mmCIF file of C-alpha atoms and ligand atoms in Angstrom:
data_model
loop_
_atom_site.group_PDB
_atom_site.id
_atom_site.type_symbol
_atom_site.label_atom_id
_atom_site.label_comp_id
_atom_site.label_asym_id
_atom_site.label_seq_id
_atom_site.Cartn_x
_atom_site.Cartn_y
_atom_site.Cartn_z
ATOM 1 C CA MET A 1 79.833 78.472 114.301
ATOM 2 C CA LEU A 2 80.668 79.238 110.724
ATOM 3 C CA LYS A 3 84.438 79.145 109.848
ATOM 4 C CA ILE A 4 85.109 81.264 106.804
ATOM 5 C CA GLY A 5 88.372 81.439 104.943
ATOM 6 C CA VAL A 6 88.976 84.450 102.799
ATOM 7 C CA PHE A 7 91.826 85.261 100.642
ATOM 8 C CA ASP A 8 93.304 87.811 98.203
ATOM 9 C CA SER A 9 96.555 88.996 96.881
ATOM 10 C CA GLY A 10 96.763 91.567 99.501
ATOM 11 C CA LEU A 11 94.374 94.192 101.119
ATOM 12 C CA GLY A 12 91.545 94.214 98.512
ATOM 13 C CA GLY A 13 89.776 91.287 99.770
ATOM 14 C CA LEU A 14 89.213 93.013 103.088
ATOM 15 C CA THR A 15 86.674 95.033 101.319
ATOM 16 C CA ILE A 16 84.596 91.989 101.103
ATOM 17 C CA VAL A 17 85.282 91.082 104.692
ATOM 18 C CA GLN A 18 84.031 94.496 105.692
ATOM 19 C CA ALA A 19 80.762 93.897 103.854
ATOM 20 C CA ILE A 20 80.352 90.396 105.398
ATOM 21 C CA SER A 21 80.939 91.843 108.823
ATOM 22 C CA GLN A 22 77.821 93.985 108.310
ATOM 23 C CA ILE A 23 75.456 91.064 108.010
ATOM 24 C CA VAL A 24 77.164 87.843 109.212
ATOM 25 C CA GLN A 25 77.408 86.735 112.861
ATOM 26 C CA ASN A 26 78.246 83.608 114.780
ATOM 27 C CA ALA A 27 81.298 83.066 112.638
ATOM 28 C CA GLU A 28 84.982 83.227 112.549
ATOM 29 C CA ILE A 29 86.828 84.868 109.451
ATOM 30 C CA TYR A 30 90.389 83.840 108.677
ATOM 31 C CA TYR A 31 91.765 86.203 106.067
ATOM 32 C CA VAL A 32 94.880 85.548 104.083
ATOM 33 C CA ALA A 33 96.537 88.527 102.321
ATOM 34 C CA ASP A 34 99.212 86.902 99.956
ATOM 35 C CA THR A 35 101.211 90.024 99.818
ATOM 36 C CA LEU A 36 104.399 87.923 99.253
ATOM 37 C CA ASN A 37 103.037 86.934 95.887
ATOM 38 C CA ALA A 38 101.058 90.119 95.084
ATOM 39 C CA PRO A 39 100.020 91.417 92.528
ATOM 40 C CA TYR A 40 98.285 88.286 91.056
ATOM 41 C CA GLY A 41 97.298 90.342 88.014
ATOM 42 C CA ASP A 42 100.567 89.835 86.437
ATOM 43 C CA LYS A 43 101.115 86.207 87.255
ATOM 44 C CA THR A 44 100.501 83.181 84.903
ATOM 45 C CA PRO A 45 97.167 81.141 85.322
ATOM 46 C CA HIS A 46 99.462 78.239 86.743
ATOM 47 C CA GLN A 47 100.851 80.438 89.435
ATOM 48 C CA ILE A 48 97.572 81.922 90.354
ATOM 49 C CA LEU A 49 96.040 78.463 90.599
ATOM 50 C CA GLN A 50 98.949 77.139 92.764
ATOM 51 C CA TYR A 51 98.682 80.079 95.097
ATOM 52 C CA SER A 52 94.982 79.578 95.376
ATOM 53 C CA ILE A 53 95.201 75.824 96.237
ATOM 54 C CA ASP A 54 98.178 76.359 98.700
ATOM 55 C CA ILE A 55 96.146 79.038 100.703
ATOM 56 C CA THR A 56 93.111 76.908 100.672
ATOM 57 C CA ASN A 57 95.041 74.086 102.080
ATOM 58 C CA HIS A 58 96.475 76.216 104.757
ATOM 59 C CA LEU A 59 93.010 77.543 105.697
ATOM 60 C CA ILE A 60 91.641 73.924 105.935
ATOM 61 C CA THR A 61 94.693 72.435 107.930
ATOM 62 C CA ASN A 62 95.071 75.423 110.313
ATOM 63 C CA HIS A 63 91.534 76.781 110.716
ATOM 64 C CA ASP A 64 89.268 73.891 109.714
ATOM 65 C CA ILE A 65 87.154 76.244 107.444
ATOM 66 C CA ASP A 66 83.858 75.033 106.095
ATOM 67 C CA THR A 67 83.410 78.051 103.756
ATOM 68 C CA LEU A 68 85.934 79.659 101.279
ATOM 69 C CA ILE A 69 85.431 83.146 99.735
ATOM 70 C CA VAL A 70 87.805 83.864 96.798
ATOM 71 C CA ALA A 71 87.979 87.708 97.465
ATOM 72 C CA CYS A 72 89.853 88.298 94.270
ATOM 73 C CA ASN A 73 88.522 88.471 90.854
ATOM 74 C CA THR A 74 91.857 87.435 89.264
ATOM 75 C CA ALA A 75 92.186 84.178 91.481
ATOM 76 C CA THR A 76 88.444 83.419 90.899
ATOM 77 C CA SER A 77 89.028 83.647 87.206
ATOM 78 C CA TRP A 78 91.842 81.025 87.099
ATOM 79 C CA SER A 79 91.133 78.806 90.068
ATOM 80 C CA ILE A 80 87.392 78.647 91.087
ATOM 81 C CA SER A 81 86.435 75.614 89.103
ATOM 82 C CA HIS A 82 89.579 73.689 90.253
ATOM 83 C CA LEU A 83 88.928 74.577 93.741
ATOM 84 C CA ARG A 84 85.287 73.435 93.560
ATOM 85 C CA GLU A 85 86.583 70.058 92.171
ATOM 86 C CA LEU A 86 89.329 69.704 94.767
ATOM 87 C CA TYR A 87 87.216 70.588 97.751
ATOM 88 C CA PRO A 88 83.558 69.467 97.079
ATOM 89 C CA SER A 89 82.604 69.678 100.855
ATOM 90 C CA LEU A 90 83.446 73.399 101.165
ATOM 91 C CA ILE A 91 80.953 76.220 100.392
ATOM 92 C CA ILE A 92 82.962 78.234 97.836
ATOM 93 C CA ILE A 93 82.140 81.654 96.585
ATOM 94 C CA GLY A 94 84.091 83.526 94.097
ATOM 95 C CA THR A 95 84.246 87.290 93.053
ATOM 96 C CA GLU A 96 83.359 88.345 89.513
ATOM 97 C CA PRO A 97 82.947 91.607 87.783
ATOM 98 C CA GLY A 98 79.502 92.952 88.429
ATOM 99 C CA ILE A 99 78.393 93.266 84.635
ATOM 100 C CA LYS A 100 74.969 92.176 85.198
ATOM 101 C CA PRO A 101 73.995 94.640 87.984
ATOM 102 C CA ALA A 102 75.823 97.325 85.812
ATOM 103 C CA ILE A 103 73.450 96.462 82.805
ATOM 104 C CA GLU A 104 70.502 96.747 85.222
ATOM 105 C CA VAL A 105 71.337 100.300 86.393
ATOM 106 C CA SER A 106 72.961 101.772 83.053
ATOM 107 C CA SER A 107 70.814 104.192 81.093
ATOM 108 C CA SER A 108 73.388 104.786 78.305
ATOM 109 C CA GLY A 109 74.046 100.971 77.869
ATOM 110 C CA LYS A 110 77.748 101.898 77.917
ATOM 111 C CA ILE A 111 79.597 100.240 80.802
ATOM 112 C CA GLY A 112 83.274 100.478 81.772
ATOM 113 C CA VAL A 113 85.117 97.603 83.421
ATOM 114 C CA LEU A 114 88.159 98.172 85.345
ATOM 115 C CA ALA A 115 90.252 94.961 86.277
ATOM 116 C CA THR A 116 93.629 93.344 86.270
ATOM 117 C CA LEU A 117 94.971 92.021 82.981
ATOM 118 C CA ALA A 118 94.700 88.483 84.106
ATOM 119 C CA THR A 119 91.019 88.798 84.937
ATOM 120 C CA LEU A 120 90.229 90.459 81.588
ATOM 121 C CA LYS A 121 92.282 87.712 79.578
ATOM 122 C CA GLY A 122 90.337 84.976 81.472
ATOM 123 C CA GLU A 123 87.987 82.865 79.547
ATOM 124 C CA LYS A 124 85.459 83.222 82.485
ATOM 125 C CA TYR A 125 85.353 87.076 82.154
ATOM 126 C CA GLN A 126 85.093 86.742 78.329
ATOM 127 C CA ARG A 127 82.215 84.414 78.406
ATOM 128 C CA LEU A 128 80.348 86.595 81.062
ATOM 129 C CA ALA A 129 80.853 89.703 79.104
ATOM 130 C CA ASP A 130 79.880 88.067 75.650
ATOM 131 C CA ARG A 131 76.803 86.402 77.198
ATOM 132 C CA LEU A 132 75.534 89.531 79.002
ATOM 133 C CA SER A 133 76.142 91.978 76.156
ATOM 134 C CA VAL A 134 74.610 89.977 73.535
ATOM 135 C CA ASP A 135 70.895 90.403 74.399
ATOM 136 C CA ARG A 136 70.644 94.123 74.689
ATOM 137 C CA ASP A 137 72.527 96.973 72.948
ATOM 138 C CA ILE A 138 75.244 96.953 75.467
ATOM 139 C CA GLU A 139 78.872 98.307 74.880
ATOM 140 C CA ILE A 140 81.492 97.297 77.274
ATOM 141 C CA TYR A 141 84.776 99.270 77.536
ATOM 142 C CA GLN A 142 87.235 97.347 79.415
ATOM 143 C CA GLN A 143 90.456 98.567 80.829
ATOM 144 C CA ALA A 144 93.315 96.769 82.510
ATOM 145 C CA CYS A 145 94.871 98.717 85.259
ATOM 146 C CA PRO A 146 98.567 97.596 85.671
ATOM 147 C CA SER A 147 100.279 98.951 88.738
ATOM 148 C CA LEU A 148 97.093 100.135 90.453
ATOM 149 C CA VAL A 149 97.153 97.172 92.915
ATOM 150 C CA GLU A 150 100.662 98.101 93.686
ATOM 151 C CA GLN A 151 99.759 101.691 94.336
ATOM 152 C CA ILE A 152 96.996 100.741 96.716
ATOM 153 C CA GLU A 153 99.245 98.139 98.506
ATOM 154 C CA LYS A 154 101.740 100.874 98.996
ATOM 155 C CA GLY A 155 99.224 103.143 100.545
ATOM 156 C CA ASP A 156 99.527 105.471 97.686
ATOM 157 C CA ILE A 157 95.969 106.202 97.275
ATOM 158 C CA GLU A 158 95.547 109.864 97.286
ATOM 159 C CA SER A 159 98.711 110.547 95.269
ATOM 160 C CA GLU A 160 98.959 112.444 91.946
ATOM 161 C CA GLN A 161 100.337 109.416 90.217
ATOM 162 C CA THR A 162 97.315 107.239 91.173
ATOM 163 C CA ARG A 163 94.925 109.982 90.007
ATOM 164 C CA LYS A 164 96.911 110.409 86.798
ATOM 165 C CA LEU A 165 96.745 106.680 86.066
ATOM 166 C CA LEU A 166 93.012 106.808 86.565
ATOM 167 C CA GLU A 167 92.420 109.841 84.416
ATOM 168 C CA ASP A 168 94.163 108.191 81.483
ATOM 169 C CA TRP A 169 92.179 104.982 81.896
ATOM 170 C CA LEU A 170 88.960 106.708 82.390
ATOM 171 C CA LYS A 171 89.021 109.321 79.649
ATOM 172 C CA PRO A 172 88.043 106.993 76.699
ATOM 173 C CA MET A 173 85.146 105.851 78.989
ATOM 174 C CA SER A 174 83.908 109.324 79.826
ATOM 175 C CA ASP A 175 84.372 110.566 76.118
ATOM 176 C CA SER A 176 82.105 107.528 75.036
ATOM 177 C CA GLY A 177 79.317 108.229 77.454
ATOM 178 C CA VAL A 178 79.865 105.400 79.959
ATOM 179 C CA ASP A 179 77.588 106.001 82.839
ATOM 180 C CA THR A 180 78.391 102.944 84.834
ATOM 181 C CA VAL A 181 81.798 101.695 86.064
ATOM 182 C CA VAL A 182 82.376 98.151 87.330
ATOM 183 C CA LEU A 183 85.131 97.653 89.928
ATOM 184 C CA GLY A 184 86.362 94.242 88.690
ATOM 185 C CA CYS A 185 89.124 93.957 91.324
ATOM 186 C CA THR A 186 88.531 93.953 95.127
ATOM 187 C CA HIS A 187 91.154 96.458 95.778
ATOM 188 C CA TYR A 188 89.407 99.160 93.603
ATOM 189 C CA PRO A 189 86.632 100.097 96.088
ATOM 190 C CA LEU A 190 89.456 101.791 97.951
ATOM 191 C CA ILE A 191 89.913 104.289 95.033
ATOM 192 C CA ALA A 192 86.124 104.456 94.086
ATOM 193 C CA HIS A 193 85.960 108.085 95.355
ATOM 194 C CA ILE A 194 88.704 109.114 92.901
ATOM 195 C CA ILE A 195 86.777 107.516 90.053
ATOM 196 C CA GLU A 196 83.654 109.336 91.156
ATOM 197 C CA ASP A 197 85.552 112.551 91.178
ATOM 198 C CA ILE A 198 86.990 111.996 87.652
ATOM 199 C CA MET A 199 83.902 110.699 85.867
ATOM 200 C CA PRO A 200 80.946 112.929 85.049
ATOM 201 C CA LYS A 201 78.431 113.505 87.970
ATOM 202 C CA GLY A 202 75.908 110.753 88.533
ATOM 203 C CA ILE A 203 78.303 107.882 87.511
ATOM 204 C CA ASN A 204 77.112 104.508 88.909
ATOM 205 C CA ILE A 205 79.939 102.596 90.462
ATOM 206 C CA ILE A 206 79.278 98.747 90.821
ATOM 207 C CA ASP A 207 80.965 96.290 92.951
ATOM 208 C CA THR A 208 79.720 92.919 94.254
ATOM 209 C CA ARG A 209 80.576 92.984 97.854
ATOM 210 C CA GLU A 210 77.020 93.215 99.252
ATOM 211 C CA ALA A 211 75.815 90.520 96.887
ATOM 212 C CA ILE A 212 78.680 88.162 97.905
ATOM 213 C CA SER A 213 77.849 88.565 101.617
ATOM 214 C CA LYS A 214 74.137 88.044 101.010
ATOM 215 C CA HIS A 215 74.964 84.873 99.011
ATOM 216 C CA LEU A 216 77.241 83.686 101.823
ATOM 217 C CA LEU A 217 74.413 84.023 104.357
ATOM 218 C CA TYR A 218 71.860 82.506 102.122
ATOM 219 C CA LEU A 219 74.152 79.330 101.469
ATOM 220 C CA SER A 220 75.186 78.886 105.132
ATOM 221 C CA THR A 221 71.644 79.462 106.464
ATOM 222 C CA LYS A 222 70.625 76.644 104.039
ATOM 223 C CA ARG A 223 73.307 74.402 105.737
ATOM 224 C CA GLY A 224 71.891 75.220 109.145
ATOM 225 C CA HIS A 225 73.929 78.264 110.318
ATOM 226 C CA ILE A 226 72.186 80.318 113.068
ATOM 227 C CA ASN A 227 73.069 84.045 112.291
ATOM 228 C CA SER A 228 73.273 85.274 115.848
ATOM 229 C CA GLY A 229 76.287 85.840 118.077
ATOM 230 C CA LYS A 230 79.578 87.346 117.549
ATOM 231 C CA LEU A 231 82.011 87.718 114.559
ATOM 232 C CA ASP A 232 85.725 87.372 115.147
ATOM 233 C CA ILE A 233 88.229 88.283 112.282
ATOM 234 C CA TYR A 234 91.783 87.129 112.057
ATOM 235 C CA ILE A 235 94.149 88.459 109.586
ATOM 236 C CA GLU A 236 97.132 86.629 108.255
ATOM 237 C CA THR A 237 99.754 87.804 105.678
ATOM 238 C CA THR A 238 102.472 86.257 103.821
ATOM 239 C CA GLY A 239 104.531 89.460 103.506
ATOM 240 C CA GLU A 240 104.377 93.143 104.211
ATOM 241 C CA ILE A 241 101.248 94.825 104.834
ATOM 242 C CA LYS A 242 100.044 98.353 105.521
ATOM 243 C CA VAL A 243 98.232 98.194 108.844
ATOM 244 C CA ASP A 244 96.953 101.923 108.471
ATOM 245 C CA ILE A 245 94.961 100.612 105.375
ATOM 246 C CA ILE A 246 93.676 97.582 107.075
ATOM 247 C CA ASP A 247 92.348 99.976 109.793
ATOM 248 C CA MET A 248 90.754 102.190 107.162
ATOM 249 C CA ILE A 249 88.826 99.169 105.847
ATOM 250 C CA ILE A 250 87.819 97.419 109.032
ATOM 251 C CA SER A 251 87.800 98.619 112.466
ATOM 252 C CA ASP A 252 87.432 95.490 114.556
ATOM 253 C CA TYR A 253 89.822 92.435 114.014
ATOM 254 C CA ARG A 254 91.541 90.348 116.701
ATOM 255 C CA SER A 255 95.072 89.921 115.296
ATOM 256 C CA ILE A 256 97.372 90.186 112.350
ATOM 257 C CA ASN A 257 99.991 87.385 112.126
ATOM 258 C CA PHE A 258 102.660 86.733 109.593
ATOM 259 C CA ILE A 259 102.440 83.220 108.109
ATOM 260 C CA THR A 260 104.476 81.130 105.705
ATOM 261 C CA ILE A 261 102.299 79.027 103.304
ATOM 262 C CA SER A 262 103.915 75.694 102.054
ATOM 263 C CA THR A 263 103.611 74.654 98.437
ATOM 264 C CA HIS A 264 102.321 71.192 97.412
ATOM 265 C CA ASN A 265 102.529 70.596 93.666
ATOM 266 C CA SER A 266 99.204 70.337 92.171
HETATM 267 N N1 DGL B 301 92.077 91.968 94.443
HETATM 268 C C1 DGL B 301 92.571 91.260 93.295
HETATM 269 C C2 DGL B 301 91.573 91.198 92.272
HETATM 270 O O1 DGL B 301 90.250 91.252 92.768
HETATM 271 C C3 DGL B 301 93.876 91.946 92.861
HETATM 272 C C4 DGL B 301 94.700 91.198 91.979
HETATM 273 C C5 DGL B 301 96.047 91.482 91.898
HETATM 274 O O2 DGL B 301 96.775 91.151 93.015
HETATM 275 O O3 DGL B 301 96.585 91.924 90.920
HETATM 276 O O4 DGL B 301 91.650 90.925 91.076
#
């Protein structure tokens, strides 16, 4: 049976768990929502790396995971290469803004990327954006969305305030003919319907949940995983969490437990 550890700063990574649950069986998923330290988007690279290492150690020690999904673009940006070095025997899959699939579906060649400031500042994102926009006539409009993760964590999804923030960030994109918006944060699928409502009709919205789930199934099958049986999901949180939003994202999980994660200096 596969033992999959998944983590994010909060609720966002559950959008990936939901996608995994559509295609993966014969597995246990241990999801850590690090709400005590959320949002990651305004933390330093060093802090983000430390949280990622501490959570991975927790998942290995307490749940004996063989696979790790970094269900957070921000944490992927600043920690994935270190995690791969530190834990060579784990299958490790990160989350990155889906610029490549966006280029494939865009007709105007104008692509918007919404993400946290920490993701957009990361070398990993910059390299990806530069590499993919160089070949074709592609223009990328990137927008950091400070406080959006907090709004979502508070359950403040349908409020005027959340809509106003999005309207202001999306205006330069719609004015410039952006036809494809990349959700560069795993929390943002939860507000995708508002983006769709604000942007001109026919907008493409891209996230990488399905691709991550298929990649997980591909890598684990290569290691001998038999994809038949049940899937159990356990949720752990380091701080407060909105259970009604969890229920909105996934219907079927076994437990929600409060945990304390100890820090080891890296
Ligand atoms: N879901 C995280 C991401 O994908 C949110 C980061 C944050 O906590 O600011 O980037």
